Coordinates of C-alpha atoms in Angstrom, one line a residue:
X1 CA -11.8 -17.0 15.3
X2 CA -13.2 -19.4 12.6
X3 CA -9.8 -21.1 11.0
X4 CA -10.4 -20.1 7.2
X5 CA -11.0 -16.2 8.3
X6 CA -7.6 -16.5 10.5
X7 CA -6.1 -17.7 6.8
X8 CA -7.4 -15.5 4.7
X9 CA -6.2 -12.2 7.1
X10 CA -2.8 -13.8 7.5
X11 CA 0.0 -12.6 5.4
X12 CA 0.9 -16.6 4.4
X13 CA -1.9 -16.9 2.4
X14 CA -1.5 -14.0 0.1
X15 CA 1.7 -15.7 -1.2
X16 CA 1.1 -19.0 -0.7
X17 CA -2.6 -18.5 -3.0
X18 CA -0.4 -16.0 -5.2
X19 CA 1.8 -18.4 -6.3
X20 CA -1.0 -21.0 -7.1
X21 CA -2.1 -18.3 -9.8
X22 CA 1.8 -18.1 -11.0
X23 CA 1.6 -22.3 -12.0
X24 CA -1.6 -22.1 -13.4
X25 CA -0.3 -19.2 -15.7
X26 CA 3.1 -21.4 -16.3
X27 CA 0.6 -23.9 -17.4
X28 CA -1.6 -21.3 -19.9
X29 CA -4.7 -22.0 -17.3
X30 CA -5.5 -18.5 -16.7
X31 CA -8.8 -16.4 -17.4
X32 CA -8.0 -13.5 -18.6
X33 CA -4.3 -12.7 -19.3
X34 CA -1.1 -14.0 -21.2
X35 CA 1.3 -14.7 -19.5
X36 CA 5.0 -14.4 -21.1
X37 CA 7.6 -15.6 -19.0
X38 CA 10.6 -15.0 -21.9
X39 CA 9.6 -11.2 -21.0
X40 CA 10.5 -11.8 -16.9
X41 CA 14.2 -11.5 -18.3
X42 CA 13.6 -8.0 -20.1
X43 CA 11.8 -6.8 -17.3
X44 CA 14.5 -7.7 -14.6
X45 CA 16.9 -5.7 -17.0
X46 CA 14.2 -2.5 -17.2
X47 CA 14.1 -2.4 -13.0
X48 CA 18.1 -3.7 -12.2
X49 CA 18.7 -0.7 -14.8
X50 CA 16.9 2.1 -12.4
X51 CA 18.6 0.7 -9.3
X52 CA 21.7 0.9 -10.5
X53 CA 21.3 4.2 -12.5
X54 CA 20.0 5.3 -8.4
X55 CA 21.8 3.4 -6.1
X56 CA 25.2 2.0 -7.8
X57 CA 27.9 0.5 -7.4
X58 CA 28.1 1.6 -3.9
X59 CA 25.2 3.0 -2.3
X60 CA 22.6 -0.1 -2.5
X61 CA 22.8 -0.1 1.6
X62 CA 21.2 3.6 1.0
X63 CA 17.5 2.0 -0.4
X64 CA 15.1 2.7 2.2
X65 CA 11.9 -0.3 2.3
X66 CA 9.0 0.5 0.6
X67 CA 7.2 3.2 2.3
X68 CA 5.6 6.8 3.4
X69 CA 8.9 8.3 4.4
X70 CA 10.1 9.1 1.4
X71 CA 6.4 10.7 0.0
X72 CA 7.2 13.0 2.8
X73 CA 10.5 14.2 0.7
X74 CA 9.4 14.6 -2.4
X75 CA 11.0 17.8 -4.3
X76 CA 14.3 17.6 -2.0
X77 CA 12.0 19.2 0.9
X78 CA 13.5 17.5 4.4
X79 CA 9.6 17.7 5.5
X80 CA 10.0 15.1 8.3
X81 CA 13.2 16.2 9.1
X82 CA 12.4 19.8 9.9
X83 CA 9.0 18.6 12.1
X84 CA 11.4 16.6 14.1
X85 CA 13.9 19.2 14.7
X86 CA 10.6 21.4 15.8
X87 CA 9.5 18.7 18.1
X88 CA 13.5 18.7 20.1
X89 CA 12.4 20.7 23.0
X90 CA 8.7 19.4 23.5
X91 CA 9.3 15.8 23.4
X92 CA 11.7 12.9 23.5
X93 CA 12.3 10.4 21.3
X94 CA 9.2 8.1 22.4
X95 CA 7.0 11.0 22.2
X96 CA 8.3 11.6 18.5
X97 CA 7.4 8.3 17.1
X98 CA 4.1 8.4 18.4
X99 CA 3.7 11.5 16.3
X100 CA 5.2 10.5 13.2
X101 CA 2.8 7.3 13.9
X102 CA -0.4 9.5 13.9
X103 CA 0.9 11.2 10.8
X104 CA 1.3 8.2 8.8
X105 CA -1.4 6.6 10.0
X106 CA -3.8 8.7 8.4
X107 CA -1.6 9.6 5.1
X108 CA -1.2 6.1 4.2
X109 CA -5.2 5.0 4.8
X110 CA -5.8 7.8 2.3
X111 CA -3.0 7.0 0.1
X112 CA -5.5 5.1 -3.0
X113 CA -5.2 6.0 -6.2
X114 CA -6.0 10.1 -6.6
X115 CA -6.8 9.8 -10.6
X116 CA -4.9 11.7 -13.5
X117 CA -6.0 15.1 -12.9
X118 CA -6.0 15.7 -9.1
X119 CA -3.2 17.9 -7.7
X120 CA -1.8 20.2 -4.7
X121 CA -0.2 23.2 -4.8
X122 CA 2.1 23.5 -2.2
X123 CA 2.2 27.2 -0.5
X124 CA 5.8 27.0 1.4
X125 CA 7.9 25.2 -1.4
X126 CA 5.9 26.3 -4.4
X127 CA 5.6 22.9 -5.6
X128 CA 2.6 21.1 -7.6
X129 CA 2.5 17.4 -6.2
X130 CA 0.4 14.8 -7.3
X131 CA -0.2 10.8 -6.9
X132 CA 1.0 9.4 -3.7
X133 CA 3.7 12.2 -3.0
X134 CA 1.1 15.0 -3.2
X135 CA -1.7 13.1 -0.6
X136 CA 0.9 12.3 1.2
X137 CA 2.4 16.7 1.5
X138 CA -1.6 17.1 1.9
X139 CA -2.0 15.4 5.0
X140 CA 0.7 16.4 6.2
X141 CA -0.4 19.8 6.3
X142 CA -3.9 18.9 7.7
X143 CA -1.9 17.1 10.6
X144 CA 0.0 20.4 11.1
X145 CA -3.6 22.2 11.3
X146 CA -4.5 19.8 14.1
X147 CA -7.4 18.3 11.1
X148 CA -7.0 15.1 12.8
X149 CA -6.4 16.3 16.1
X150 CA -9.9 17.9 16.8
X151 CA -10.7 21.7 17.8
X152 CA -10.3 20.8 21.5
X153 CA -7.2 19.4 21.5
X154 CA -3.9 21.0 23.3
X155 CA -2.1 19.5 20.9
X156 CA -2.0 19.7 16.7
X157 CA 0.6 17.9 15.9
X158 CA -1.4 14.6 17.2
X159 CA -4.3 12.4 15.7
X160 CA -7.4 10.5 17.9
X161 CA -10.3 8.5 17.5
X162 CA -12.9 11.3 18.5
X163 CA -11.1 13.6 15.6
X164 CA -11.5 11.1 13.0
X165 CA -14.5 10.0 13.3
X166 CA -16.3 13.4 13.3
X167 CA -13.9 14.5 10.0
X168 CA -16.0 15.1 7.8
X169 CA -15.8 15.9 3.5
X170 CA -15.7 19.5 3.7
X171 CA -13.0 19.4 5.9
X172 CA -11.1 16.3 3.6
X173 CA -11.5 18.5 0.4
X174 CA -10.2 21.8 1.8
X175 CA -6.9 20.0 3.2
X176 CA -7.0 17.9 -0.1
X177 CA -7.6 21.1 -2.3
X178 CA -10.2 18.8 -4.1
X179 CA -13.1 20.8 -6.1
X180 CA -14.6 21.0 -9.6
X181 CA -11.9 22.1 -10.8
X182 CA -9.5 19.2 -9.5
X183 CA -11.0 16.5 -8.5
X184 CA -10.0 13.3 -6.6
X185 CA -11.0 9.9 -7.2
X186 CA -13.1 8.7 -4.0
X187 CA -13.0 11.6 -1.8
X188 CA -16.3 10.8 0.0
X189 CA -15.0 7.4 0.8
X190 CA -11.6 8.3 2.0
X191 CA -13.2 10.4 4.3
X192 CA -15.6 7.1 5.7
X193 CA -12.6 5.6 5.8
X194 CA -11.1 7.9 8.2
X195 CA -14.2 8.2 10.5
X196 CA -15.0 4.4 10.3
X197 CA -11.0 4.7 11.6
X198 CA -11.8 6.4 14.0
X199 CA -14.7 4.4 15.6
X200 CA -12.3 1.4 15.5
X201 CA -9.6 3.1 17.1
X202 CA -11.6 4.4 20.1
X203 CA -12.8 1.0 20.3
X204 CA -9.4 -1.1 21.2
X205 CA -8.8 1.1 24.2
X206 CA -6.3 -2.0 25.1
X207 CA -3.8 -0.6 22.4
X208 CA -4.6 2.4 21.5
X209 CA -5.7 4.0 24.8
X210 CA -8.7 6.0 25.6
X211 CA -8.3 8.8 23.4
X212 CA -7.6 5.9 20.3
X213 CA -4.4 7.6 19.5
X214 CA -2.8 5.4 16.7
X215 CA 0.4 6.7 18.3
X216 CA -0.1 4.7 21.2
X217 CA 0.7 1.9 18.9
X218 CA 4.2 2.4 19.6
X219 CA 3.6 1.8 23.7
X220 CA 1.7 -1.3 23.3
X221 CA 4.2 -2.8 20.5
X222 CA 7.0 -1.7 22.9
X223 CA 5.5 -4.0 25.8
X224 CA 5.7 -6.7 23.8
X225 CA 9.3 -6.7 22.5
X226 CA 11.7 -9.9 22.9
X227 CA 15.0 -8.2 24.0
X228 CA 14.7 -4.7 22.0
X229 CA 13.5 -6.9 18.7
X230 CA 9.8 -6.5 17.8
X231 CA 7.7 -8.9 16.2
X232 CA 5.9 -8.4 12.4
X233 CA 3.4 -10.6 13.1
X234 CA 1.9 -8.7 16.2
X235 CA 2.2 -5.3 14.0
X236 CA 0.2 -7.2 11.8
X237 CA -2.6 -8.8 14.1
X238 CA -3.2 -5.3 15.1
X239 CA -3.4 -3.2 11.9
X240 CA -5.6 -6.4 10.7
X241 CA -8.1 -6.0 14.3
X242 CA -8.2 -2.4 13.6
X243 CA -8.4 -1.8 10.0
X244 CA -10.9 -5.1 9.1
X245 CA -13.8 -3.1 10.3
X246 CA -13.4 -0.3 8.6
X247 CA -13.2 -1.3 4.9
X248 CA -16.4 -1.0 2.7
X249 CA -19.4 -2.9 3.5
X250 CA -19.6 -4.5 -0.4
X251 CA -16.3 -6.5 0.1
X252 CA -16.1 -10.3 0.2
X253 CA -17.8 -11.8 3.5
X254 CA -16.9 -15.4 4.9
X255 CA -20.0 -16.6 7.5
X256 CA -20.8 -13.0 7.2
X257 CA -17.2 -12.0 9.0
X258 CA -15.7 -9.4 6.0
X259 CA -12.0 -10.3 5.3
X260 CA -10.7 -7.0 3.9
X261 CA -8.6 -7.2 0.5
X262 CA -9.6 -10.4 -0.6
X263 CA -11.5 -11.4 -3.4
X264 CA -13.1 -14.7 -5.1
X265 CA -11.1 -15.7 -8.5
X266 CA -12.1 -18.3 -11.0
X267 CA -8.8 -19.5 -11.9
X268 CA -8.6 -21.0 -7.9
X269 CA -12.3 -22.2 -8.1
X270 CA -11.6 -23.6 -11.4
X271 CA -8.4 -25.4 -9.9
X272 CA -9.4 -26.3 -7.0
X273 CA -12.0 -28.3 -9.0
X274 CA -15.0 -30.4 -6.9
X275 CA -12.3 -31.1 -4.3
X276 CA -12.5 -28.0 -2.7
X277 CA -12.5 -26.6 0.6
X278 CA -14.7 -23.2 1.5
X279 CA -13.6 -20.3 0.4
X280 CA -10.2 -22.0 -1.5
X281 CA -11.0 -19.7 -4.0
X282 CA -10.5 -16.0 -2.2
X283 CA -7.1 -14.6 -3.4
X284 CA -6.2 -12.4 0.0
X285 CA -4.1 -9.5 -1.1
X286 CA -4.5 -6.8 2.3
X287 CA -2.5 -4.2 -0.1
X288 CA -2.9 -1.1 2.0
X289 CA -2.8 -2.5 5.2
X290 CA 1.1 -4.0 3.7
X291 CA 1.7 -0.6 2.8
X292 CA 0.7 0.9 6.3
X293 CA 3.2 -1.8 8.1
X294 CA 5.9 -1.2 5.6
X295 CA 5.5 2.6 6.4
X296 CA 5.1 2.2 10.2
X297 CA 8.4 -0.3 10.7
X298 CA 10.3 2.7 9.5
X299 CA 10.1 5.2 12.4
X300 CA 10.4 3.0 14.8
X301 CA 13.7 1.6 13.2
X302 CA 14.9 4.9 12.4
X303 CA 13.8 7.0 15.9
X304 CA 13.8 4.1 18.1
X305 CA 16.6 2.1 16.7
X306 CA 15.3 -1.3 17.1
X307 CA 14.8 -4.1 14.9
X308 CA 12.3 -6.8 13.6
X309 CA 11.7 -10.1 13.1
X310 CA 9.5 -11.8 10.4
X311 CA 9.5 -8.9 8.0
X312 CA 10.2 -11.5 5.2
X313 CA 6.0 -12.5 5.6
X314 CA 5.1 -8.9 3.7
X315 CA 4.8 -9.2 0.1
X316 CA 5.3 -7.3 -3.0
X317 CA 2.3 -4.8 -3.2
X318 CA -0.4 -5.8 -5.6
X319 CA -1.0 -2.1 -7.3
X320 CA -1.0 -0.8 -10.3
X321 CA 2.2 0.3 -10.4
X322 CA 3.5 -2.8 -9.8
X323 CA 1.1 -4.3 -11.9
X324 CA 1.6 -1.7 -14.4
X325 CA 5.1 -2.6 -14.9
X326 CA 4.4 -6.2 -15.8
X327 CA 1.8 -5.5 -18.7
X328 CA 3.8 -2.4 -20.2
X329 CA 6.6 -4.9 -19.9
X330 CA 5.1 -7.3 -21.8
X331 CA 5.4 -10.0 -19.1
X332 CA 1.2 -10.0 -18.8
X333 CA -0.9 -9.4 -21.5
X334 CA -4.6 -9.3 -21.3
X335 CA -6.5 -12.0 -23.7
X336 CA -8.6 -10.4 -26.2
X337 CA -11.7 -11.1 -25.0
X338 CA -10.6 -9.5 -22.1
X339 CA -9.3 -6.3 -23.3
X340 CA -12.2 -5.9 -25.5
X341 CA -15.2 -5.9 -22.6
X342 CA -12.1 -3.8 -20.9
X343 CA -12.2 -1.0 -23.5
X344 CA -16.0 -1.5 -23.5
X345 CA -16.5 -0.7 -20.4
X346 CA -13.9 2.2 -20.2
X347 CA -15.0 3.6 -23.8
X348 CA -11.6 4.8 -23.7
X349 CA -8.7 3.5 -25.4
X350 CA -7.3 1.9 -22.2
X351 CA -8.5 -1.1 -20.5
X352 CA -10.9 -0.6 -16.9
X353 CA -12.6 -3.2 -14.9
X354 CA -13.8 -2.6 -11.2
X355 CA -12.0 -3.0 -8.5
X356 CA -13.0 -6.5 -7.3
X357 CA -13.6 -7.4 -11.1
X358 CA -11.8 -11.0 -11.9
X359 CA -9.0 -10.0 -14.3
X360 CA -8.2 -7.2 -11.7
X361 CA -8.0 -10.0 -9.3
X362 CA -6.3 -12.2 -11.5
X363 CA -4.0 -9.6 -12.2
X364 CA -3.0 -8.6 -9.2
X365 CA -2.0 -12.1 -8.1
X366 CA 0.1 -12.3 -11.1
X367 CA 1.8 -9.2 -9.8
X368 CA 2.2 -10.4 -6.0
X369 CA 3.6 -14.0 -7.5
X370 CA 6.1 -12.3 -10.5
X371 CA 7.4 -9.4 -7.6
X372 CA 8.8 -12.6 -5.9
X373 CA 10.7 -13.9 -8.8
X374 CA 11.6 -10.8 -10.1
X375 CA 13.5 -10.2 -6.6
X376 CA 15.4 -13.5 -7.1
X377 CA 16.0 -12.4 -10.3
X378 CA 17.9 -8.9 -9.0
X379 CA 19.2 -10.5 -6.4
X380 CA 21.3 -13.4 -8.9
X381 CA 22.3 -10.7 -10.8
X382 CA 23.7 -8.1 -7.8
X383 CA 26.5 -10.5 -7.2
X384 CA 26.0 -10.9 -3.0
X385 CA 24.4 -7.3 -2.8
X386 CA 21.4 -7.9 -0.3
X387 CA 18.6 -6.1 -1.2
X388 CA 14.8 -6.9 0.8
X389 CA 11.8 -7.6 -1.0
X390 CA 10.6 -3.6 0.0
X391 CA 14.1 -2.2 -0.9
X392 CA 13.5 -3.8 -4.8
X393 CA 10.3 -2.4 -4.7
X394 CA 10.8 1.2 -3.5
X395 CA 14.0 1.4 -5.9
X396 CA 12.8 -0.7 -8.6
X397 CA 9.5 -1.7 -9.6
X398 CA 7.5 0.7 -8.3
X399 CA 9.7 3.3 -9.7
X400 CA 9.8 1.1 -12.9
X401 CA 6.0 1.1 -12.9
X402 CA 5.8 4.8 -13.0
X403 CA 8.6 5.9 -15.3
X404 CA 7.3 3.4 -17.7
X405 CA 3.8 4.9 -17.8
X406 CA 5.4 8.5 -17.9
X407 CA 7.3 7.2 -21.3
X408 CA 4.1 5.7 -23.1
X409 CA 1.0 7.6 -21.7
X410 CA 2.9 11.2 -21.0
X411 CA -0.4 13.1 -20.9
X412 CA -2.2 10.9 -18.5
X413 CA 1.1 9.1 -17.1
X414 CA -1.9 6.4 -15.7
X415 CA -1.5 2.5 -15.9
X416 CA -2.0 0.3 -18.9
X417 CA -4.8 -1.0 -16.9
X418 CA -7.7 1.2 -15.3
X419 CA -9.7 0.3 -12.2
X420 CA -12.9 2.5 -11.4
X421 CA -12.3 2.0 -8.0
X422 CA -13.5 4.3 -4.3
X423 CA -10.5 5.6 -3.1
X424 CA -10.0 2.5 -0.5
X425 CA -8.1 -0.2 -2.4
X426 CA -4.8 0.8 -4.7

């Protein structure tokens, strides 16, 4: 593989580049934003607050890392916990994490931002879900209907490649409730997403068997364990082999290779000056493949019981929750020039730029770079308590993020920031 494609899907580069963007804001170098580092202090108190109103003084071992598991629970339902006790006399433990791996395959790959108004009505527990929590309850449900298991298969509790990549909208809006009435931002392209899945999966019959069952992920990761410990890294080379394929045609290209969640920014080109070397200017951020390997590290810790090594590589997820945190915070603040083409191109009274639009780019750098000081930050001030990166986000600022935006936008409960998006990115 060509050595600046190997960068730019490695993990190192998202930080590394990340941080880059953090000294040019110390230095008042950026494009588009403000950036107030007097605020980092406030917003350390805002997020160290919710973890201790949650998890203190005694119960900061209970944060679970960042990830689908806890989507699964939402409204005190033990979801997971009841399909594994259904699941006790028809398989054994192996057998379960390859299903919980199918499941969360799929939830997590359609896990983008739904939009304000989408929701799903629960039958079973009554409940109205929406966001992350309520995709997540939907495909659940579609994985109990066998939706990604195909008509033919013995099996419903299951996923494969041949299922995916013959789902189709119709089938995606039923199980997502989506119609006129409540409708869902991307729904078309979540469904590519899947099938495009599905082709990829079928295709690396080395890991993921004939059948491309992303289960099988837990046979092949398995075989390469060092004494009962696996490796990040290989999780990693695999989700990037599989998933780098599948993403939409119109993102960035290097010799015509596409490299996923990565984008060009100015403020790199601009620093990077004549000196340059190719492509020094793509900001990497790979923000829902990090959240597919944060989610899939958990069953096999939980089921399996083993452990992992280089988990400190992931970073803090560049989303808009995250993101969203840091502007209603005050910590970022978008120039004026910026906000005003932002509320010119929403016609709203909130900010939106596309997706792959430079002050999204820029801004979500700024949030991968400030979710690393912010966890030093929490971690000075917890007295010895360890807490991972993924633990301060799934108590803290990802929580932060959203109860912030439920305080100052309670009708829309939306970022500060808008993206018109497809459904693939955050």
């Amino acid at each position: 593989m060509d050595p600046q494609i190997e960068e730019l899907l490695g993990l190192e580069a998202v930080r590394t580049r990340a941080h880059v963007v953090l000294k040019l804001a110390e230095e008042g170098r950026l494009n588009h934003f403000n950036y107030h580092p007097d605020r980092m202090e406030d917003a350390t108190d805002y997020v160290l607050k919710l973890i201790q109103r949650d998890f203190g003084p005694d119960k900061y071992h209970l944060i679970p890392p960042h990830g689908r598991w806890q989507h699964f629970e939402v409204g005190g339902v033990p979801r997971i916990a009841t399909l594994l006790a259904e699941w006790d006399e028809k398989c054994d433990t192996t057998e379960k994490t390859r299903r919980l791996i199918d499941l969360f395959f799929v939830s997590v790959l359609l896990d983008a931002g739904a939009g304000d108004f989408w929701k799903f009505k629960e039958s079973q527990s009554g409940l109205t879900l929406n966001r992350s929590e309520g995709i997540a309850v939907a495909a659940l449900h579609m994985f109990l209907n066998g939706d990604f298991a195909g008509p033919d298969s013995s099996v419903k509790h299951t996923a494969n490649g041949d299922a995916l990549r013959n789902l189709n909208v119709d089938i995606l809006s039923r199980g997502l409730q989506v119609d006129d009435g409540n409708p869902m931002i991307g729904v078309a392209a979540r469904a590519d997403i899947l099938r495009k899945l599905g082709e990829s999966l079928v295709n690396l019959k080395d890991i993921f068997g004939p059948s491309g069952r992303p289960g099988n992920l837990v046979d092949y990761l398995i075989s390469k364990s060092n004494d009962g410990k696996l490796d990040y890294k290989d999780l990693w080379d695999v989700l990037q082999r599989l998933l780098i394929p599948i993403w939409p045609s119109d993102r960035t290209h290097v010799n015509g290779q596409p490299i996923g969640d990565a984008w060009p920014l100015r403020a790199l080109e601009q620093q990077a000056g004549s000196e340059s070397k190719p492509y020094s200017n793509i900001q990497p951020f790979h923000k829902l493949t990090q959240w597919l390997a944060y989610s899939l590290m958990v069953p096999f810790s939980r089921l399996l019981s083993v452990s992992w090594s280089n988990t400190e590589l992931g970073t803090g997820l560049p989303e808009y929750r995250n993101g969203g945190m840091l502007v209603d915070m005050g910590v970022l603040e978008l120039k004026p020039e910026a906000l005003q083409r932002g509320l010119s191109l929403s016609g709203g009274s909130l900010p939106s730029f596309g997706a792959g639009d430079d002050e999204i780019v820029e801004w979500r750098a700024m949030t991968v770079a400030l979710l690393d000081v912010l966890h030093t930050k929490i971690l000075a001030r917890l007295d010895g308590v360890q807490l991972s990166l993924p633990q301060v986000l799934e108590a803290g600022s990802w929580k932060a993020g959203r109860e912030l935006a439920a305080a100052k936008r309670p009708e829309t409960k939306c970022s500060p920031i808008l993206n018109f998006g497809d459904g693939t990115l955050f």
